[in-house]
Coordinates of N, CA, C and O and ligand atoms in Angstrom, one line a residue:
M26 N -108.3 -212.3 4.0 CA -107.5 -211.2 3.0 C -106.3 -210.8 3.9 O -106.3 -210.7 5.0
V27 N -105.0 -210.6 3.4 CA -103.9 -210.2 4.0 C -103.5 -209.2 3.4 O -103.5 -208.7 2.3
K28 N -103.2 -208.1 4.0 CA -102.5 -206.8 4.1 C -101.0 -206.8 4.3 O -100.6 -207.2 5.3
K29 N -100.3 -206.3 3.1 CA -98.7 -206.6 3.3 C -98.7 -205.0 3.7 O -98.8 -203.9 3.0
T30 N -97.4 -205.4 4.7 CA -97.1 -203.9 5.1 C -95.5 -203.8 4.3 O -94.6 -204.5 4.3
K31 N -95.6 -202.7 3.3 CA -94.5 -202.4 2.3 C -93.6 -201.8 3.0 O -93.9 -200.5 3.5
G32 N -92.4 -201.9 2.6 CA -91.1 -200.8 3.1 C -90.6 -200.5 4.1 O -90.3 -199.6 4.6
S33 N -91.3 -201.5 5.4 CA -91.1 -200.9 6.7 C -89.6 -200.8 7.0 O -89.6 -200.2 8.2
G34 N -89.1 -202.0 6.5 CA -87.6 -202.2 7.0 C -86.8 -201.0 6.2 O -85.5 -200.8 6.7
R35 N -87.3 -200.2 5.6 CA -86.3 -199.0 4.9 C -86.4 -198.0 5.6 O -85.5 -197.0 5.4
F36 N -87.4 -197.6 6.8 CA -87.3 -196.7 7.4 C -86.2 -196.0 8.4 O -85.7 -194.9 8.3
G37 N -85.7 -197.2 8.7 CA -84.1 -196.8 9.4 C -83.1 -196.3 8.7 O -82.6 -195.2 9.0
A38 N -82.9 -196.6 7.5 CA -82.0 -196.2 6.9 C -82.2 -194.6 6.4 O -81.1 -194.1 6.4
R39 N -83.3 -194.6 6.0 CA -83.8 -193.3 5.6 C -83.5 -192.1 7.0 O -83.0 -191.1 6.8
Y40 N -83.8 -192.8 8.0 CA -83.9 -191.8 9.1 C -82.4 -191.7 9.6 O -81.8 -190.3 10.1
G41 N -81.3 -192.5 9.5 CA -79.8 -192.2 9.6 C -79.5 -191.2 8.7 O -78.3 -190.6 9.2
A42 N -79.7 -190.8 7.7 CA -79.2 -189.9 6.4 C -78.7 -188.6 7.1 O -77.9 -188.3 7.0
P43 N -79.6 -187.7 7.7 CA -79.1 -186.7 8.1 C -77.8 -186.9 9.1 O -77.4 -185.6 8.8
L44 N -78.1 -187.6 9.7 CA -77.0 -187.8 11.2 C -75.5 -188.0 10.4 O -74.2 -187.4 10.8
K45 N -75.7 -189.1 9.3 CA -74.2 -189.3 8.5 C -73.6 -188.0 7.6 O -72.7 -187.8 7.6
Q46 N -74.6 -187.3 7.2 CA -74.2 -185.7 6.7 C -73.3 -185.0 7.5 O -72.4 -184.5 7.5
K47 N -73.9 -184.9 9.1 CA -72.9 -184.2 10.0 C -72.0 -184.8 10.3 O -70.9 -184.2 10.5
R48 N -71.8 -186.3 10.2 CA -70.7 -186.8 10.7 C -69.5 -186.4 9.6 O -68.4 -186.5 9.7
L49 N -69.9 -186.6 8.4 CA -69.2 -186.5 7.3 C -68.4 -184.9 7.3 O -67.6 -185.0 7.3
N50 N -69.2 -183.8 7.6 CA -68.8 -182.6 8.0 C -67.5 -182.5 9.2 O -66.4 -182.0 9.0
I51 N -67.5 -183.2 10.2 CA -66.8 -183.5 11.3 C -65.3 -184.0 10.6 O -64.5 -183.6 11.0
E52 N -65.6 -184.8 10.1 CA -64.5 -185.9 9.5 C -63.9 -185.0 8.3 O -62.6 -184.9 8.6
E53 N -64.6 -184.2 8.0 CA -63.9 -183.8 6.8 C -63.0 -182.5 7.5 O -61.8 -182.4 7.3
K54 N -63.2 -182.1 8.5 CA -62.4 -181.0 9.2 C -61.6 -181.4 10.1 O -60.3 -181.0 10.1
Q55 N -61.2 -182.8 10.5 CA -60.4 -183.5 11.1 C -59.7 -183.9 10.1 O -57.7 -184.2 10.4
K56 N -59.5 -184.0 8.4 CA -58.6 -184.4 7.7 C -57.8 -183.4 7.5 O -57.0 -183.4 6.6
K57 N -58.4 -181.9 7.9 CA -57.7 -180.9 7.4 C -56.0 -180.9 7.5 O -55.9 -181.5 8.8
L58 N -55.1 -180.5 7.1 CA -53.8 -180.4 7.9 C -53.6 -178.9 8.3 O -54.1 -178.1 7.6
Y59 N -52.9 -178.9 9.4 CA -52.4 -178.1 10.2 C -51.0 -177.9 10.1 O -50.1 -178.1 9.7
K60 N -51.0 -176.7 10.4 CA -49.3 -175.9 10.3 C -48.5 -176.3 11.5 O -48.6 -176.6 12.7
C61 N -47.0 -177.2 10.8 CA -46.2 -177.5 12.0 C -45.6 -176.4 13.0 O -45.1 -175.8 12.0
P62 N -45.6 -176.6 14.1 CA -45.0 -175.4 14.8 C -43.0 -175.6 14.6 O -42.4 -174.8 14.9
L63 N -43.1 -177.0 14.5 CA -41.7 -177.1 14.2 C -41.0 -177.0 12.7 O -40.0 -175.9 12.7
C64 N -41.8 -177.3 11.5 CA -41.1 -176.9 10.3 C -41.8 -175.8 9.6 O -41.7 -175.3 8.4
L65 N -43.1 -175.6 10.5 CA -43.9 -174.4 9.8 C -44.9 -174.9 8.5 O -44.8 -174.0 7.7
K66 N -44.8 -176.4 8.0 CA -45.1 -176.6 6.6 C -46.8 -177.2 7.3 O -47.0 -177.9 8.6
E67 N -47.8 -177.2 6.4 CA -49.0 -177.8 6.9 C -48.8 -179.0 6.2 O -49.3 -179.3 5.2
K68 N -48.3 -180.1 7.8 CA -48.3 -181.4 7.2 C -49.0 -182.2 8.6 O -48.2 -182.9 8.5
V69 N -49.3 -181.3 9.4 CA -49.7 -182.0 10.4 C -50.9 -182.3 10.5 O -52.2 -182.0 10.5
K70 N -51.1 -183.6 11.1 CA -52.5 -184.4 10.6 C -53.1 -184.9 12.0 O -52.3 -185.0 13.0
R71 N -54.3 -184.7 12.4 CA -55.0 -185.4 13.7 C -54.8 -186.5 13.8 O -55.4 -187.6 12.5
V72 N -54.2 -187.6 14.5 CA -54.0 -189.1 14.6 C -55.3 -189.6 15.3 O -55.9 -190.3 15.2
S73 N -55.4 -188.8 16.6 CA -56.1 -189.3 17.7 C -56.6 -188.0 18.7 O -55.9 -187.0 18.3
S74 N -57.3 -188.2 19.1 CA -57.7 -187.1 20.5 C -56.6 -186.6 21.1 O -55.9 -187.6 21.8
G75 N -56.3 -185.2 20.2 CA -55.2 -184.5 21.4 C -53.6 -185.0 20.6 O -52.8 -184.7 21.0
I76 N -53.7 -186.2 19.7 CA -52.4 -186.2 19.2 C -52.6 -186.0 17.8 O -53.4 -186.3 17.2
W77 N -51.3 -185.4 17.6 CA -51.4 -184.8 16.1 C -49.9 -185.5 15.5 O -48.8 -185.7 16.2
Y78 N -49.6 -185.3 14.2 CA -48.9 -186.2 13.6 C -48.4 -185.2 12.4 O -48.9 -185.0 11.3
C79 N -46.8 -184.7 12.5 CA -46.2 -184.1 11.3 C -45.7 -185.1 10.6 O -44.4 -185.9 10.7
S80 N -46.3 -185.4 9.3 CA -45.4 -186.2 8.0 C -44.3 -185.6 7.9 O -43.1 -186.5 7.2
K81 N -43.8 -184.6 7.8 CA -42.6 -183.9 7.3 C -41.4 -184.2 8.3 O -40.4 -184.9 7.7
C82 N -41.9 -183.8 9.6 CA -40.6 -183.9 10.6 C -41.0 -185.6 11.0 O -39.9 -185.8 11.9
D83 N -41.8 -186.2 10.4 CA -42.0 -187.5 11.4 C -42.0 -187.1 13.0 O -41.3 -188.0 13.8
V84 N -42.8 -186.5 13.5 CA -42.7 -186.6 14.8 C -44.4 -186.2 15.4 O -45.3 -185.8 14.5
K85 N -44.7 -186.8 16.4 CA -46.2 -186.9 16.9 C -45.9 -185.9 18.1 O -45.2 -185.8 19.1
F86 N -47.0 -185.0 18.4 CA -47.2 -184.5 19.5 C -48.6 -184.1 20.1 O -49.4 -184.3 19.3
A87 N -48.5 -183.5 20.9 CA -50.2 -183.5 21.9 C -50.5 -182.0 21.4 O -49.6 -181.0 21.2
G88 N -51.5 -181.9 21.5 CA -52.1 -180.7 21.0 C -53.8 -180.6 21.2 O -54.1 -181.6 22.0
K89 N -54.7 -179.8 21.3 CA -55.8 -179.8 21.2 C -56.9 -180.9 20.6 O -56.4 -181.6 19.8
A90 N -57.8 -181.3 21.2 CA -58.7 -182.7 20.7 C -58.9 -182.6 19.0 O -58.8 -183.8 18.5
Y91 N -59.5 -181.2 18.8 CA -60.1 -181.4 17.5 C -59.3 -180.4 16.6 O -59.6 -179.8 15.4
S92 N -58.5 -179.4 17.2 CA -57.7 -178.4 16.4 C -56.5 -178.3 17.1 O -56.3 -178.4 18.4
L93 N -55.6 -177.6 16.3 CA -54.0 -177.1 16.7 C -53.8 -175.9 16.9 O -54.8 -175.0 16.4
G94 N -53.6 -175.4 18.2 CA -53.1 -174.3 18.3 C -53.3 -173.8 19.5 O -53.3 -174.6 20.7
E95 N -53.2 -172.7 19.8 CA -53.3 -171.7 21.0 C -54.4 -172.4 22.3 O -55.3 -172.2 21.6
Ligands
ZN105 ZN1 -42.9 -180.7 10.9

């Protein structure tokens, strides 16, 4: 008699679900537009860690890693 182990391959995908949700929330925060210190429009996007870009002024500047401001 042979016993089949069913569904063992699916465990990994299920295990990763809560982590993905958390990551999504962080990305959502990073997509937020911030107020530009130059033109004062909310057009500033985070390009990479500490680098921000204003699509209105077409200018890149340094800021904090995850949020802009003091
Ligand atoms: Zn600007």
